[in-house]
Short mmCIF file of N, CA and C in Angstrom, two decimals:
data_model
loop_
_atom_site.label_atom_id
_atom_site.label_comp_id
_atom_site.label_asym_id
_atom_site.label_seq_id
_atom_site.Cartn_x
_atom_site.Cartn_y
_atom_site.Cartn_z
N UNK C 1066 -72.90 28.66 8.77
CA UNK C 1066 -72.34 29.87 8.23
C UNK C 1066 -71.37 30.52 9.20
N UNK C 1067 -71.69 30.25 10.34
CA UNK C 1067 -70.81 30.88 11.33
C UNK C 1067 -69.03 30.40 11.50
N UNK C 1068 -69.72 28.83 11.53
CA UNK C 1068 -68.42 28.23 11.41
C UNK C 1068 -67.29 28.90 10.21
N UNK C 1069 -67.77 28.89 9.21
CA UNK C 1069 -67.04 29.22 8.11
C UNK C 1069 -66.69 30.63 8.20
N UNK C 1070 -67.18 31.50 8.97
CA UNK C 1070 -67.18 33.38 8.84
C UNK C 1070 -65.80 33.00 10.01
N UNK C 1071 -65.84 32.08 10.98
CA UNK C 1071 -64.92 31.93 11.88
C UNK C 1071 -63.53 31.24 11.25
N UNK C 1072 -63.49 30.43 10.21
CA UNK C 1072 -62.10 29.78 9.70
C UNK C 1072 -61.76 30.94 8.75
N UNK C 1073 -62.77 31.11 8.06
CA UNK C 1073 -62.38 32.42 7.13
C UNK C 1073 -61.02 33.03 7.95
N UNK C 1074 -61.91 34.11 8.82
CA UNK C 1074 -61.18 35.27 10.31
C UNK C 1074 -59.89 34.46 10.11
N UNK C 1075 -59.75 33.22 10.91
CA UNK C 1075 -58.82 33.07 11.42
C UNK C 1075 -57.71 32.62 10.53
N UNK C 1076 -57.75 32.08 9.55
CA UNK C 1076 -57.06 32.32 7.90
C UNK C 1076 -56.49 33.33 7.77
N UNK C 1077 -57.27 34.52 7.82
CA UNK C 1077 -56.83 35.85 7.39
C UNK C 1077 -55.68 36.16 8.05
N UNK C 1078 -56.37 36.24 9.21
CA UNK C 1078 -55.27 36.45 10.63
C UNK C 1078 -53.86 35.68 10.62
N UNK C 1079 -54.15 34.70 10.46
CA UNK C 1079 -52.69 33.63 10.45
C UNK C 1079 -51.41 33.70 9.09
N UNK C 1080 -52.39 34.65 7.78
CA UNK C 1080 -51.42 34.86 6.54
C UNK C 1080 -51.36 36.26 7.25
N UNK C 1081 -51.93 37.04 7.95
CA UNK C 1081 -51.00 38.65 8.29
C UNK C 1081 -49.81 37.76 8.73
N UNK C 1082 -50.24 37.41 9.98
CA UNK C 1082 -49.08 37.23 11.27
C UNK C 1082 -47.93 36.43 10.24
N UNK C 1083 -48.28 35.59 9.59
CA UNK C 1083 -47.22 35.27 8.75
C UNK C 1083 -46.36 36.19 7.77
N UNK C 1084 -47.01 37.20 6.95
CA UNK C 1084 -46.55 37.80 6.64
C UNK C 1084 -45.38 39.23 7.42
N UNK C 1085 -45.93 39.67 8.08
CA UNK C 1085 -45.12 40.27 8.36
C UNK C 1085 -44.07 39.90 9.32
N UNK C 1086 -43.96 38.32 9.79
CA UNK C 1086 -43.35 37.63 10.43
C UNK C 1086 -42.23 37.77 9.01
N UNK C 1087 -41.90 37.25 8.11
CA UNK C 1087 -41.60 36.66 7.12
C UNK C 1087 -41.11 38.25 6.51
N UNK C 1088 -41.56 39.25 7.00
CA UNK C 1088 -40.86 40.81 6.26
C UNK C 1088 -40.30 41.35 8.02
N UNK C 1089 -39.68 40.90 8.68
CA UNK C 1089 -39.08 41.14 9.82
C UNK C 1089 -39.64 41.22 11.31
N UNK C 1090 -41.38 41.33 10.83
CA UNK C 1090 -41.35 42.12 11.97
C UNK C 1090 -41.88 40.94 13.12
N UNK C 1091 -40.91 41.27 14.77
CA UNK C 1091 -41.22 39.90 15.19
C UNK C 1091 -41.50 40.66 16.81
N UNK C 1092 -42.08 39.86 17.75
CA UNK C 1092 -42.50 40.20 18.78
C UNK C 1092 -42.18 39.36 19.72
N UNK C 1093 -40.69 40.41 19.90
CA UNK C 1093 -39.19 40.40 20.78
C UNK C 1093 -39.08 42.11 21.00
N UNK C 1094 -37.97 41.74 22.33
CA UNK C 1094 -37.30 42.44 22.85
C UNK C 1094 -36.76 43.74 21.69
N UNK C 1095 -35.89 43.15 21.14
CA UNK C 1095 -35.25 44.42 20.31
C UNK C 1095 -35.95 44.81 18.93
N UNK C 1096 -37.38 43.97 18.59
CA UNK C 1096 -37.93 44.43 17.90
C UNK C 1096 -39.08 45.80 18.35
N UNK C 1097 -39.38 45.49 19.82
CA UNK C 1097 -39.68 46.53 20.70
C UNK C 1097 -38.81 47.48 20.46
N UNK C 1098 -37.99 47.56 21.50
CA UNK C 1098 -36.93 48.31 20.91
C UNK C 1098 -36.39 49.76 19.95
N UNK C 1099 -36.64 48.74 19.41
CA UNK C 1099 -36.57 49.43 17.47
C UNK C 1099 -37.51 50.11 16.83
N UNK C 1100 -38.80 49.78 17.85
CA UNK C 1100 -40.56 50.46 17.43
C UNK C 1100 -40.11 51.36 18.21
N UNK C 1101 -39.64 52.15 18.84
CA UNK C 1101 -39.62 53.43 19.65
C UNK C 1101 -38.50 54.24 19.03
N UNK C 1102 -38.92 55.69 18.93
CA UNK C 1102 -38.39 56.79 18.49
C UNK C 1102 -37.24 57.27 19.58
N UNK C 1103 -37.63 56.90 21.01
CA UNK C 1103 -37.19 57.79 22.24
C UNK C 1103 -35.65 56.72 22.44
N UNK C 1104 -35.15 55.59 21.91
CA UNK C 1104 -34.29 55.09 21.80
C UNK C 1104 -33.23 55.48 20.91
N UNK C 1105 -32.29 55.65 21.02
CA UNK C 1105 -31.34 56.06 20.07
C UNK C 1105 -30.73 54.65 19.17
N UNK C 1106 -30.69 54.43 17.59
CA UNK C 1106 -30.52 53.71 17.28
C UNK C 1106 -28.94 52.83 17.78
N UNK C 1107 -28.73 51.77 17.85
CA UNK C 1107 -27.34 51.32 17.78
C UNK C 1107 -27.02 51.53 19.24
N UNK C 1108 -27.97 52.06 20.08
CA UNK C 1108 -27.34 52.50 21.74
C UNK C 1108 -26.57 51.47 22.53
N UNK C 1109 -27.45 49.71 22.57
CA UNK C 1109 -27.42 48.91 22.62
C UNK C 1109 -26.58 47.41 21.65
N UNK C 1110 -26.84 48.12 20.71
CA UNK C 1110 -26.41 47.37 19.71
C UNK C 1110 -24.72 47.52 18.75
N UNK C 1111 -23.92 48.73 19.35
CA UNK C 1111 -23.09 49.08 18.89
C UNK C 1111 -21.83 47.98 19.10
N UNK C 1112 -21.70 47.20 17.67
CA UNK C 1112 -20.80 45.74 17.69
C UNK C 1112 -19.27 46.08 17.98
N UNK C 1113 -19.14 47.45 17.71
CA UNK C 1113 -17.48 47.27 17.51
C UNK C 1113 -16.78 47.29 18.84
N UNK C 1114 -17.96 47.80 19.53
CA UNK C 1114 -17.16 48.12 21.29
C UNK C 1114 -16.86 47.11 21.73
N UNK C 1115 -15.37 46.73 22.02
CA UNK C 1115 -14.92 45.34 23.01
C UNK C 1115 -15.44 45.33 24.46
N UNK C 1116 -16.02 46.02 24.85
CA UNK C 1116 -16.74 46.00 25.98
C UNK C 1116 -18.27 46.76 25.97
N UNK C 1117 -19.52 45.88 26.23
CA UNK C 1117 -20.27 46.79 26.50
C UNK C 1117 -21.49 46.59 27.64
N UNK C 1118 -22.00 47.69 28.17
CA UNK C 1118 -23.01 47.37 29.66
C UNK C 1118 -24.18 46.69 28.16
N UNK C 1119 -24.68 45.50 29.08
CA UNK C 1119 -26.08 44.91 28.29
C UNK C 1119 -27.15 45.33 28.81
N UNK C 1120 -27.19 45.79 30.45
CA UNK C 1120 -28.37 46.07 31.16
C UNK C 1120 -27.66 46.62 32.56
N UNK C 1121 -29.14 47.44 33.73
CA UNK C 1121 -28.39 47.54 35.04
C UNK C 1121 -30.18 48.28 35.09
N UNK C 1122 -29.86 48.42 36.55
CA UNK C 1122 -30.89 49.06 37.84
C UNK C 1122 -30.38 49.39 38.76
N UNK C 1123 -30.94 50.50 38.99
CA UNK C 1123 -30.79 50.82 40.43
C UNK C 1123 -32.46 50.98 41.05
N UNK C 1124 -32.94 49.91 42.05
CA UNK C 1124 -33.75 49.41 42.38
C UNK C 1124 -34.55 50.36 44.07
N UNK C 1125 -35.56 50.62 44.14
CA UNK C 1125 -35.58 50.93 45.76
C UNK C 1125 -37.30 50.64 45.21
N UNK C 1126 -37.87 50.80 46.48
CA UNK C 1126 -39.22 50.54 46.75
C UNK C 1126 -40.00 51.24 47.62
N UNK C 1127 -40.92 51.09 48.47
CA UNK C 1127 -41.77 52.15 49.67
C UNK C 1127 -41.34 50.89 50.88
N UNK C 1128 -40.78 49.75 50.79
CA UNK C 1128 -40.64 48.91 51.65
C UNK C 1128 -39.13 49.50 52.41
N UNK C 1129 -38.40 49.64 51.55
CA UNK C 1129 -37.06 50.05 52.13
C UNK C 1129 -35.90 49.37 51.25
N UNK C 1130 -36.21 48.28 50.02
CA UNK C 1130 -35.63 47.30 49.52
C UNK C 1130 -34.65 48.44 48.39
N UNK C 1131 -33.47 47.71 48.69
CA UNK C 1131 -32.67 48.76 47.28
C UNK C 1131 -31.72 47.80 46.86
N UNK C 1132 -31.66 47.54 45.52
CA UNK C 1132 -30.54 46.97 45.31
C UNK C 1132 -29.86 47.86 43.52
N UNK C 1133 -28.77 47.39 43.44
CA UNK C 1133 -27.92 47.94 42.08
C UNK C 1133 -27.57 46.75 41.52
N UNK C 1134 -27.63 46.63 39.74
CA UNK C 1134 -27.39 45.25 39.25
C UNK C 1134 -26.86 45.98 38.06
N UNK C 1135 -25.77 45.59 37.13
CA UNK C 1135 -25.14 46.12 36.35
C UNK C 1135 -24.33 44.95 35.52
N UNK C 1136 -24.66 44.67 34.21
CA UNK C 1136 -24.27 43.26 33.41
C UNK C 1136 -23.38 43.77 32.15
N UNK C 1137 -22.27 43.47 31.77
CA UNK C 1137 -21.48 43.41 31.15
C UNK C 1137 -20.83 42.40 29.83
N UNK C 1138 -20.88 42.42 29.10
CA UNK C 1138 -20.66 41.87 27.98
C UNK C 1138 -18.98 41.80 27.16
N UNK C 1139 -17.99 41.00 27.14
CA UNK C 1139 -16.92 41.24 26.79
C UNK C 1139 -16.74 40.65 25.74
N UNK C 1140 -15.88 41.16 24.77
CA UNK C 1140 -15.25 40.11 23.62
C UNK C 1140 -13.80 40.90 23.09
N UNK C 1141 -13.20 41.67 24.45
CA UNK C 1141 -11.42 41.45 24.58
C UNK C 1141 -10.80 41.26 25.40
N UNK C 1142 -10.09 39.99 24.62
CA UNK C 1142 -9.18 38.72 25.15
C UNK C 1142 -8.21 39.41 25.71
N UNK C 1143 -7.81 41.04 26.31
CA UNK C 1143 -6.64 41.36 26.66
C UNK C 1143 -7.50 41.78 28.55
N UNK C 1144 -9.02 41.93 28.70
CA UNK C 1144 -9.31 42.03 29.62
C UNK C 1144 -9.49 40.70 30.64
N UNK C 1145 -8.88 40.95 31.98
CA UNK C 1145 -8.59 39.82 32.75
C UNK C 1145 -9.61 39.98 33.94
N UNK C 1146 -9.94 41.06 34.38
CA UNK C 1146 -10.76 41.23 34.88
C UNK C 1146 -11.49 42.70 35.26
N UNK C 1147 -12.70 42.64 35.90
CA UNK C 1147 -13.67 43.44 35.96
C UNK C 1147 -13.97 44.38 37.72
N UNK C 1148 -13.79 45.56 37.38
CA UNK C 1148 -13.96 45.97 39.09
C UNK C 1148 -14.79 47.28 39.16
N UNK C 1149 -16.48 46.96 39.72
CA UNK C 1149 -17.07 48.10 39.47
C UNK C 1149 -17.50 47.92 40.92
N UNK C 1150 -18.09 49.13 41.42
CA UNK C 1150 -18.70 49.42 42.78
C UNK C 1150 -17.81 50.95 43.64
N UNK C 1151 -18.64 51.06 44.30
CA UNK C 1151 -17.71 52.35 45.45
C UNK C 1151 -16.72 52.12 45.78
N UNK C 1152 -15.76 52.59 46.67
CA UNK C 1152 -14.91 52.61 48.18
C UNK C 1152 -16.15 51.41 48.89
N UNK C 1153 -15.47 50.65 49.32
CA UNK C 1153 -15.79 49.55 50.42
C UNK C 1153 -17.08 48.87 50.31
N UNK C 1154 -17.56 49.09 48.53
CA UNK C 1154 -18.39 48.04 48.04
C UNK C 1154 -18.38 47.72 46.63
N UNK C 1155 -16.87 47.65 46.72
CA UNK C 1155 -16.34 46.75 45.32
C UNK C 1155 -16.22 45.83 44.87
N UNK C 1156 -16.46 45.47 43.77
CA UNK C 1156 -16.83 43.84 43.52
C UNK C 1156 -15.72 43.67 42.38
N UNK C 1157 -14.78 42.59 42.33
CA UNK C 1157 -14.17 42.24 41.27
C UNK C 1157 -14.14 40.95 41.00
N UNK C 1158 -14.75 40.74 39.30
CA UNK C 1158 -14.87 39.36 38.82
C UNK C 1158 -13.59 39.28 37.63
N UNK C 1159 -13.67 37.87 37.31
CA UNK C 1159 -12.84 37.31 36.34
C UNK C 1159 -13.75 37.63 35.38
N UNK C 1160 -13.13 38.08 34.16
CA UNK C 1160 -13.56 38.59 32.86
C UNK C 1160 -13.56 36.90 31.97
N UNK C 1161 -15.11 36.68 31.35
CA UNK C 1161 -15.38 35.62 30.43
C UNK C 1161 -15.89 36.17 29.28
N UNK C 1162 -15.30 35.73 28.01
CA UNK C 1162 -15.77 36.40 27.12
C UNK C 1162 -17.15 35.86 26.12
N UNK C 1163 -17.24 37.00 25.74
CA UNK C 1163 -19.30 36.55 25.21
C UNK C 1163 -19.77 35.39 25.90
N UNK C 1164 -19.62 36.16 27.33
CA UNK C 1164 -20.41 35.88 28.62
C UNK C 1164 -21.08 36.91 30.00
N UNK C 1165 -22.47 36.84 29.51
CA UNK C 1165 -22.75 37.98 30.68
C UNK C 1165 -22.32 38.21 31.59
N UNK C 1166 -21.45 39.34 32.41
CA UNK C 1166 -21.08 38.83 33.94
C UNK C 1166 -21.63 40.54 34.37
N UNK C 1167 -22.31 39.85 35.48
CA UNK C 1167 -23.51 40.43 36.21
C UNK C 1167 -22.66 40.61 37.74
N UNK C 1168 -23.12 42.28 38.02
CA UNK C 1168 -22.85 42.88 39.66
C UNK C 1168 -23.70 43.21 40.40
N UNK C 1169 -24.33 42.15 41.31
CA UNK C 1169 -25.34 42.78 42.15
C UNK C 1169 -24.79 43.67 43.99
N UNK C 1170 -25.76 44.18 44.20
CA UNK C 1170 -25.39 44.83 45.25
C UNK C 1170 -27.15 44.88 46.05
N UNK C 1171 -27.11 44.73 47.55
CA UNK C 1171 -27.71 45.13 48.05
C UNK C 1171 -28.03 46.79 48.83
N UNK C 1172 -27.59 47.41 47.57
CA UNK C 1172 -27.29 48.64 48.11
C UNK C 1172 -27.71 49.51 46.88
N UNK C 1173 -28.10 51.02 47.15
CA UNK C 1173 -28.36 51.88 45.82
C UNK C 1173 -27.50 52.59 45.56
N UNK C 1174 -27.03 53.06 44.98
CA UNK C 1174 -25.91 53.84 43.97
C UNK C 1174 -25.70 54.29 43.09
N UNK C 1175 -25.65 55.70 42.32
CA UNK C 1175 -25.59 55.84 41.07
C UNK C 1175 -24.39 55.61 40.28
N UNK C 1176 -24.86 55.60 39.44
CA UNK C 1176 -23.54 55.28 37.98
C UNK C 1176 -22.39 56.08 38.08
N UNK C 1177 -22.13 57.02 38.73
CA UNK C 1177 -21.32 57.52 38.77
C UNK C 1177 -20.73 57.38 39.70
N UNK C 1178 -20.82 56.36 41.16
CA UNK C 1178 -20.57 56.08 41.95
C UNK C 1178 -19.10 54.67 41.41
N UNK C 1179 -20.28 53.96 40.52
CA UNK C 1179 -19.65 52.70 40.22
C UNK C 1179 -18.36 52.65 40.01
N UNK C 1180 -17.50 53.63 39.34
CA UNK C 1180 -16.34 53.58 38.90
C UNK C 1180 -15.58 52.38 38.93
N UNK C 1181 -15.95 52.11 37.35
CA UNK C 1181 -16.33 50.59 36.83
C UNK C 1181 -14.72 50.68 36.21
N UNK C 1182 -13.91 49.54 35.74
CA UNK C 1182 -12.59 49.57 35.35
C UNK C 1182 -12.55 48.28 34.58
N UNK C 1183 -11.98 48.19 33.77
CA UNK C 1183 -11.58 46.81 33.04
C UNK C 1183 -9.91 46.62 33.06
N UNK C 1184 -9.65 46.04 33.82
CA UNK C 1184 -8.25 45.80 33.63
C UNK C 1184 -7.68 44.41 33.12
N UNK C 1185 -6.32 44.73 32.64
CA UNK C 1185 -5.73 43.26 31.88
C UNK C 1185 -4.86 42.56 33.72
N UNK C 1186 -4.30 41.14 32.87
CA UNK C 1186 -3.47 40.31 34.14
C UNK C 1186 -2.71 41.22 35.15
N UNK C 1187 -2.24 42.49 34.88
CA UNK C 1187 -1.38 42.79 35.49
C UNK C 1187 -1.97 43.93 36.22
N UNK C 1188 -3.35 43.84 36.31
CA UNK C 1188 -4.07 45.07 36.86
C UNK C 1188 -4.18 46.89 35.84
N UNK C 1189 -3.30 46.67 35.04
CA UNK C 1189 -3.35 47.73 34.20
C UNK C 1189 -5.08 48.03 33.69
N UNK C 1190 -4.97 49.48 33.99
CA UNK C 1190 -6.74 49.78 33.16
C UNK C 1190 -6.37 49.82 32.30
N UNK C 1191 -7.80 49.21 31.46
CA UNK C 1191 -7.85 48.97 29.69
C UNK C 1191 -8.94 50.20 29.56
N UNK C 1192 -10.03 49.87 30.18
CA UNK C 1192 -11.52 50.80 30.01
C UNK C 1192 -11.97 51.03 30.96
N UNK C 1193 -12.67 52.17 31.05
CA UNK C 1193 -13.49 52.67 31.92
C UNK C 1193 -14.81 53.22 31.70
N UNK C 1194 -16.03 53.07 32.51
CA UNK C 1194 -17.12 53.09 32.48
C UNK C 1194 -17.24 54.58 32.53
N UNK C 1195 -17.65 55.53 31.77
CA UNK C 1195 -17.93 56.47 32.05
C UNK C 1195 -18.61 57.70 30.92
N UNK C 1196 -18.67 58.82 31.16
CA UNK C 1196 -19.32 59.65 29.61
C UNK C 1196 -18.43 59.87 28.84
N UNK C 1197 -18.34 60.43 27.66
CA UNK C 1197 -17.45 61.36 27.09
C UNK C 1197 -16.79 62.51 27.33
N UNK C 1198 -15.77 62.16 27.54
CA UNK C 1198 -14.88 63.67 27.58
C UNK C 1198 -15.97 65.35 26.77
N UNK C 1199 -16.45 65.86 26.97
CA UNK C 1199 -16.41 66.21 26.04
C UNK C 1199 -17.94 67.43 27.28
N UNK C 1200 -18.22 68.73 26.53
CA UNK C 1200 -19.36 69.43 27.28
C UNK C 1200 -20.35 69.06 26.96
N UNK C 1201 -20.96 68.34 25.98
CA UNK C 1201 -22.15 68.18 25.64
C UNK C 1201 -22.55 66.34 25.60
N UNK C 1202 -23.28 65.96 27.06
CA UNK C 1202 -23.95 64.68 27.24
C UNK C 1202 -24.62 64.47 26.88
N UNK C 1203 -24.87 63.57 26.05
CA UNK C 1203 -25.44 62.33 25.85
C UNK C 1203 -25.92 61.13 26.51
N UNK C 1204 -26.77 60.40 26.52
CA UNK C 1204 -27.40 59.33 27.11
C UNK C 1204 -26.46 58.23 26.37
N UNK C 1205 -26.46 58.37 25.55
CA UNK C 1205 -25.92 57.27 24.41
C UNK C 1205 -24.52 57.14 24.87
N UNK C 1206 -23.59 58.07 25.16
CA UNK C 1206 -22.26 58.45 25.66
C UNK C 1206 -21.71 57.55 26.58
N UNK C 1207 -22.85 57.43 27.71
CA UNK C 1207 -22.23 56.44 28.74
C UNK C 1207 -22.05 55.09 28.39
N UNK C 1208 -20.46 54.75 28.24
CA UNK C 1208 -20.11 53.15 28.14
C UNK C 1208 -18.86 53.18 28.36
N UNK C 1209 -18.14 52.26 27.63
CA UNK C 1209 -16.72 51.95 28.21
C UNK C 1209 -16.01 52.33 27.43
N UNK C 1210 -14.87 53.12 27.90
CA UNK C 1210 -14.01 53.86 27.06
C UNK C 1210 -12.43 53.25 27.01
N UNK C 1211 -11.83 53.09 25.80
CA UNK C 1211 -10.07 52.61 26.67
C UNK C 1211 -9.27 53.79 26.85
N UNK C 1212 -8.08 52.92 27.51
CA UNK C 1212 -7.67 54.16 28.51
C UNK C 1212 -5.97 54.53 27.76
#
């Protein structure tokens, strides 16, 4: 009897997980995500921007360890390349498109430090990393703006 109270269970269990597998709901990243209120919808996900940050940290510890990592996502063909970091810890990569390109630093820094730039072949800024013009911030605000 036991056996059977146990295939039963696990029957049951395997048509939920199927079901609501099968009505969207899946256990991933942006389905996480999407279960939280404190996220603003589309923050992440907003398609039309030709440039957008995918992720970043600014890292420290009780050891002394700090680092800054900041990943980027492109899909315009007019950006040639990428230049984010301070005065005298600037990093500039070649721009690949719908291809992550990632800035690490052994160093801490805030976002507002980064003064991040997208420029085309001729060095001209296209976009810039930064909030909205505007008095009233937003979390959602900070991304890449053209220029």
């Amino acid at each position: 009897m036991t056996k059977r109270r146990l295939g039963v269970a696990t029957s049951v269990i395997l048509l939920i997980a199927l079901f609501f597998y099968l009505a969207g709901y899946k256990l991933d990243a942006v389905s996480a995500a999407r279960a939280n209120s404190f996220l603003p919808m589309g923050y992440y996900f907003n398609n039309d921007d030709s440039i957008k940050t995918i992720g970043g940290v600014l890292y420290s510890d009780d050891k002394g360890r700090v680092a800054t990592v900041i990943s980027v996502l492109l899909s315009d063909q007019k950006i040639s390349f990428l230049e984010i970091g301070p005065d005298g810890n600037r990093i500039r990569k070649k721009a690949e498109l719908n291809t992550p390109i990632t800035f690490s630093w052994d160093k801490s820094f805030p976002w507002n430090d980064f003064n991040a730039k997208a420029l085309n072949e001729d060095g001209k800024v296209l976009y810039e990393y930064r909030y909205a013009k505007s008095n009233y911030i937003r979390h959602e605000d900070l991304k890449w703006y053209p220029i």
